[in-house]
CSV table of C-alpha atoms in Angstrom, one decimal:
chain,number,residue,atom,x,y,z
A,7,UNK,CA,39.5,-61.3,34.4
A,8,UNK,CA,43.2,-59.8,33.7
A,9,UNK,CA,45.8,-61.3,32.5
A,10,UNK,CA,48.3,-63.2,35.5
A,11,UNK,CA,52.2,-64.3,35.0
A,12,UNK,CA,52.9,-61.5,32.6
A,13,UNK,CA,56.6,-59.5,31.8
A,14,UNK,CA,55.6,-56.2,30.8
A,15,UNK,CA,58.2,-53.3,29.9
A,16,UNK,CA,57.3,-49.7,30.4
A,17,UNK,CA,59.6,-48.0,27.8
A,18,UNK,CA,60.0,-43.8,28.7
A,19,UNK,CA,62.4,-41.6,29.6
A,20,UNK,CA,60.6,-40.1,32.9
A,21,UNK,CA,61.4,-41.9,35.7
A,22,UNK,CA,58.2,-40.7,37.7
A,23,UNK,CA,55.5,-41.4,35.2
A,24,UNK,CA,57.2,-45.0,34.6
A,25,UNK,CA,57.3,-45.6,38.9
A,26,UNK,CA,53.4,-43.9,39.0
A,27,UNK,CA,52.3,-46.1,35.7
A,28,UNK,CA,53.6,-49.6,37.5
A,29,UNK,CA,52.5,-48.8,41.1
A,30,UNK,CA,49.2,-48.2,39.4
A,31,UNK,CA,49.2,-50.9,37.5
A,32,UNK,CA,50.5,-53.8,39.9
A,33,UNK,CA,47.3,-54.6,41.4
A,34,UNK,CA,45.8,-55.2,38.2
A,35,UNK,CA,48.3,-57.9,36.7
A,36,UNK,CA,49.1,-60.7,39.4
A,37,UNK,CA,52.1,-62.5,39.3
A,38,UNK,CA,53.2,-59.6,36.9
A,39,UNK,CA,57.2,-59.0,36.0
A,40,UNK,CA,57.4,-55.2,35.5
A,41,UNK,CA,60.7,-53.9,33.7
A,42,UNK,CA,61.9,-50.5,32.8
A,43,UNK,CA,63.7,-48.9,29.9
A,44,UNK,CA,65.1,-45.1,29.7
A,45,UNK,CA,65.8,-45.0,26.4
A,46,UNK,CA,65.9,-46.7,23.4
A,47,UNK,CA,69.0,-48.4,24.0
A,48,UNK,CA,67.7,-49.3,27.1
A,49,UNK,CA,65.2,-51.2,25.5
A,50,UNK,CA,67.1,-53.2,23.0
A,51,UNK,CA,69.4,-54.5,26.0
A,52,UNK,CA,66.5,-55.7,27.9
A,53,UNK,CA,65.5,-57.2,24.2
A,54,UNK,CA,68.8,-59.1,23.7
A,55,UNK,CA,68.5,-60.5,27.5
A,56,UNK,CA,68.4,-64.2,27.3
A,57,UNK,CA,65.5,-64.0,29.9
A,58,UNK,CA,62.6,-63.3,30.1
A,59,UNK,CA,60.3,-64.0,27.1
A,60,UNK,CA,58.6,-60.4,27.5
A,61,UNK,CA,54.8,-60.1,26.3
A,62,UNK,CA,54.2,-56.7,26.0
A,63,UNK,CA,56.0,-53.3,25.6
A,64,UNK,CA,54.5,-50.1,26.7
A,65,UNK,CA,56.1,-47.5,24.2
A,66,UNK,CA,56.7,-43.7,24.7
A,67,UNK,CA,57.2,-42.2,20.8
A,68,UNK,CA,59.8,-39.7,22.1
A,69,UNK,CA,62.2,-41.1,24.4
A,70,UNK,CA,66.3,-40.8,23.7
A,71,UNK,CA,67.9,-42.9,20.5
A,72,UNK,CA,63.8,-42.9,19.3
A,73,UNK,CA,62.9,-40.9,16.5
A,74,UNK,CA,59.5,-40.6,16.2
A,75,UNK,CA,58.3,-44.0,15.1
A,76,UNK,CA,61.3,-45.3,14.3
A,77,UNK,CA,61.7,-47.8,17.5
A,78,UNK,CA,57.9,-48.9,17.3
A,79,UNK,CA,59.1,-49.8,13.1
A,80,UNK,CA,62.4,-51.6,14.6
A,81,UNK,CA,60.2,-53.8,17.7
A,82,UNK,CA,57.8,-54.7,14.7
A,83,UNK,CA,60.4,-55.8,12.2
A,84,UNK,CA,62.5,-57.8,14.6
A,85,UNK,CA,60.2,-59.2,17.2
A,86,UNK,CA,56.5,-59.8,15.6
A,87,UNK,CA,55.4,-61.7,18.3
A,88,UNK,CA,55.7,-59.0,20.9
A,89,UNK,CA,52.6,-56.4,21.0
A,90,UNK,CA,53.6,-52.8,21.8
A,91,UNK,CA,51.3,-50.5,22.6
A,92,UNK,CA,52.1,-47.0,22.5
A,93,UNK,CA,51.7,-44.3,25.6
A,94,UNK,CA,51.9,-40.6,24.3
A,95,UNK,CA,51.0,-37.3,25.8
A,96,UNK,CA,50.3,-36.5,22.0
A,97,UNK,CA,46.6,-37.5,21.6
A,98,UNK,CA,45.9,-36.3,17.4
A,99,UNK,CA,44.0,-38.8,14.8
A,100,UNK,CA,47.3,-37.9,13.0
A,101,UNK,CA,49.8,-39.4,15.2
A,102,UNK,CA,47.6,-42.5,16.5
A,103,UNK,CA,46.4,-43.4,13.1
A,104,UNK,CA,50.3,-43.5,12.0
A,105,UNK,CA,51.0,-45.6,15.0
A,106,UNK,CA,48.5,-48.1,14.3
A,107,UNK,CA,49.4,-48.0,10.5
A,108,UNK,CA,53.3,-48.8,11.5
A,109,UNK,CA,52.5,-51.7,14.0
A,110,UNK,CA,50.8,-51.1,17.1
A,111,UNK,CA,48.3,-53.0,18.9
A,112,UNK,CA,47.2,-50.2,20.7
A,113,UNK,CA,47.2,-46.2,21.9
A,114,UNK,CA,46.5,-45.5,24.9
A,115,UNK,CA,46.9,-41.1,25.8
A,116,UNK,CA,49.1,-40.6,29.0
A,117,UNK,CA,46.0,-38.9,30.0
A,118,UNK,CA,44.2,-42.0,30.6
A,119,UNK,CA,42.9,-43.2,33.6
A,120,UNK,CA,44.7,-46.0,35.3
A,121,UNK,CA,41.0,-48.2,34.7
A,122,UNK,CA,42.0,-47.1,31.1
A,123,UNK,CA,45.2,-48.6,31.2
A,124,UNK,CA,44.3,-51.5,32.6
A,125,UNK,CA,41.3,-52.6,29.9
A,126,UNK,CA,43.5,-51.6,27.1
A,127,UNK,CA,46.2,-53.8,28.4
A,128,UNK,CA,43.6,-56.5,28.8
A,129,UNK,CA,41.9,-56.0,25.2
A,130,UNK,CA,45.7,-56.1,24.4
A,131,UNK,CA,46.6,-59.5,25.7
A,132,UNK,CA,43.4,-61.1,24.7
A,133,UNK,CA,44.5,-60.3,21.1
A,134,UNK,CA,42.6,-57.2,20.2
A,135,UNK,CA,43.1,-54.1,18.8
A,136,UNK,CA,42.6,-50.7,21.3
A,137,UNK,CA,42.2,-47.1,20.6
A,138,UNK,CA,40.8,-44.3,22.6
A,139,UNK,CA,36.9,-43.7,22.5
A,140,UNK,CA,36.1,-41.0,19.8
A,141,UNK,CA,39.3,-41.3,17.7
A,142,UNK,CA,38.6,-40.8,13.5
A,143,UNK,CA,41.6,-42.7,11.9
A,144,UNK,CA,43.1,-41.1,9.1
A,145,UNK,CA,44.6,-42.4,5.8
A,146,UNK,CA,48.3,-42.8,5.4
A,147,UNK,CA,49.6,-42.7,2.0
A,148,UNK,CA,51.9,-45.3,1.9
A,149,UNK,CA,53.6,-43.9,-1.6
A,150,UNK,CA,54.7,-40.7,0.7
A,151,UNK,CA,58.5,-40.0,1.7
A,152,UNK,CA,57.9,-40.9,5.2
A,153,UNK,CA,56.8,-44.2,4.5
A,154,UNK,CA,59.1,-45.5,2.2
A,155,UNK,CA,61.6,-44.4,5.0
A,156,UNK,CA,59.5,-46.6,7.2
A,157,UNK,CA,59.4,-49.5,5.4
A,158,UNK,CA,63.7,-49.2,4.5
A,159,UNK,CA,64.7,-48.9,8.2
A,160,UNK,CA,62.8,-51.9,9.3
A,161,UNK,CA,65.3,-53.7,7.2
A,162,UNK,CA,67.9,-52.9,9.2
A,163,UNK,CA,69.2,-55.6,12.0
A,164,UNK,CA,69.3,-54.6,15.8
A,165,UNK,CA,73.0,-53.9,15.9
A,166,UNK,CA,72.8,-51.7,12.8
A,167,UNK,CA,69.6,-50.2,14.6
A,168,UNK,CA,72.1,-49.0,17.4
A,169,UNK,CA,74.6,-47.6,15.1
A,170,UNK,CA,72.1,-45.3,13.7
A,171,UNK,CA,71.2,-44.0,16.8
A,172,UNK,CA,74.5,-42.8,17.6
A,173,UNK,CA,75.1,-41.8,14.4
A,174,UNK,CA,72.3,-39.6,15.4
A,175,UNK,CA,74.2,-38.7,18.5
A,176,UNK,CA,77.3,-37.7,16.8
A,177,UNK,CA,79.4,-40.1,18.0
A,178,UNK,CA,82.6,-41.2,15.9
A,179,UNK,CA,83.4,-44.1,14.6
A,180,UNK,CA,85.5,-45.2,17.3
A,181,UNK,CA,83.3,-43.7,19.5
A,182,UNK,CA,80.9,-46.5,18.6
A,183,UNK,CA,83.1,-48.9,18.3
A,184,UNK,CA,84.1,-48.5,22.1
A,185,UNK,CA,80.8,-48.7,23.7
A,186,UNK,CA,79.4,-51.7,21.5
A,187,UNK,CA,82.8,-53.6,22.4
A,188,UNK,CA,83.5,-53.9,18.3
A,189,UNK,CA,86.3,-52.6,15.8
A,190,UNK,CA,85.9,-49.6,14.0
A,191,UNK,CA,85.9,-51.9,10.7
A,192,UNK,CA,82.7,-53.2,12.3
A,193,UNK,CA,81.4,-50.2,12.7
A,194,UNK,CA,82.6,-49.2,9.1
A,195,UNK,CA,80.7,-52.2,7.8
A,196,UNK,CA,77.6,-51.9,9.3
A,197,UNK,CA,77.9,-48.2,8.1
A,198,UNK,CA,78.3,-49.1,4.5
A,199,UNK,CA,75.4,-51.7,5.2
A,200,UNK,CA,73.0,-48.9,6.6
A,201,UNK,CA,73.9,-46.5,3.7
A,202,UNK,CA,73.1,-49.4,1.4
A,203,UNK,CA,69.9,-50.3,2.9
A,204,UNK,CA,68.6,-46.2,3.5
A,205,UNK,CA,69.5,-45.9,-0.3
A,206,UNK,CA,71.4,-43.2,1.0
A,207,UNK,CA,75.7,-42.2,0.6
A,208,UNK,CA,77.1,-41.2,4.2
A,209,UNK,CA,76.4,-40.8,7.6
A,210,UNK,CA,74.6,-37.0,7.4
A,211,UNK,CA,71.9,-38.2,4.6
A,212,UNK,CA,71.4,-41.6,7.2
A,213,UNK,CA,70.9,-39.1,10.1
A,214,UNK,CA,68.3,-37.4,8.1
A,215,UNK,CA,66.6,-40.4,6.8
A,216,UNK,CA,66.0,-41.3,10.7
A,217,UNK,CA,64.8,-37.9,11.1
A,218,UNK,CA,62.0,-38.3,8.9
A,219,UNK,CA,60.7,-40.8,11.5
A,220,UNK,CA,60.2,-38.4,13.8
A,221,UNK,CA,57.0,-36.4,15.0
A,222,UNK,CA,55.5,-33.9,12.5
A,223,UNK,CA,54.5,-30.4,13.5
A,224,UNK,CA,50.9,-31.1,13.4
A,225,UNK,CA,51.2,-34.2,15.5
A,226,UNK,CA,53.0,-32.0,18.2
């Protein structure tokens, strides 16, 4: 029996697969609140909605404002309660056995079947933990570069979150300042915060340090 009276988001930048994934899926989940993010911004507004209480997020890894694992490391540090599974046409022990390692309560290849989906969504809910048939889960060193890096930018809050993004995106100061609906001595603080918090001394090394989040060339 699946799980009824559910608000699900499907979290990926292509507009297609997301329509496909929840026409698919609909018939499976009664009652069930589908919502829809482009982007990683996308997905913190629907986050800082009053309503609903969502109960699951379906996460691509590379979507825009997401580097890597760097969104899965925010949704675990700031919302524990909320299981994320992660979709990804990138199907290597490498990059599932990292997902699981920073948080996620399942992997489920965008070459699944839609029966697929559905159990693992179900296993999901129920409280369990599911990964593809077959898959040989590697060790991650957790004394390596990329995982100290982890571990530093789940310390930051949501809003600083965003500020790294466009930092990423190149965006100025009062750039930033514009679209969040801040000062620039806002944004200037939560810059000297993030620098702080990265261990790192401008807005070039904090870019980088995001970077290092992002999908290696063996998990490509």
């Amino acid at each position: 029996m699946k799980p009824e009276n559910l608000n699900i988001i499907i979290a990926d930048d292509h507009p297609l697969f997301r329509n496909a994934l929840r026409q698919a899926l609909m018939p499976c989940f009664n009652n069930t609140q589908w919502f829809e993010a482009d982007s990683a911004d996308a997905l913190q507004q629907l986050l800082d909605a009053p309503q609903p209480n969502y109960d699951l997020v379906l996460l691509d890894l590379q979507m825009p404002g997401s580097h890597g694992y760097s969104t899965l490391l925010h949704l675990r540090a700031h919302y524990p309660e909320l299981p994320v599974i992660i979709i990804s046409a990138h199907e290597d022990n490498m990059t599932i056995s990292r997902a699981l390692h920073y948080g996620s309560a399942g992997f489920i290849p965008k070459s699944a079947s839609m029966e697929t989906f559905t159990n693992a969504i179900g296993d999901v809910m129920k409280g369990d933990v599911w990964l593809p048939d077959g898959v040989e889960l590697q060790e991650i060193n957790d004394e390596d570069n990329t995982d100290k890096m982890a571990g530093k930018l789940s310390e930051l809050t949501p809003q600083q979150y965003r500020v790294l993004q466009m930092f990423a995106e190149g965006l100025l100061n009062k750039q930033i300042a514009y679209d969040l609906g801040v000062s620039e001595a806002t944004i200037k603080a939560h810059a000297t915060a993030i620098f702080r918090k990265l261990g790192v001394r401008n807005r070039t090394q904090a870019v980088i340090a995001l970077q290092q989040l992002g999908m290696e060339k063996n998990e490509l």
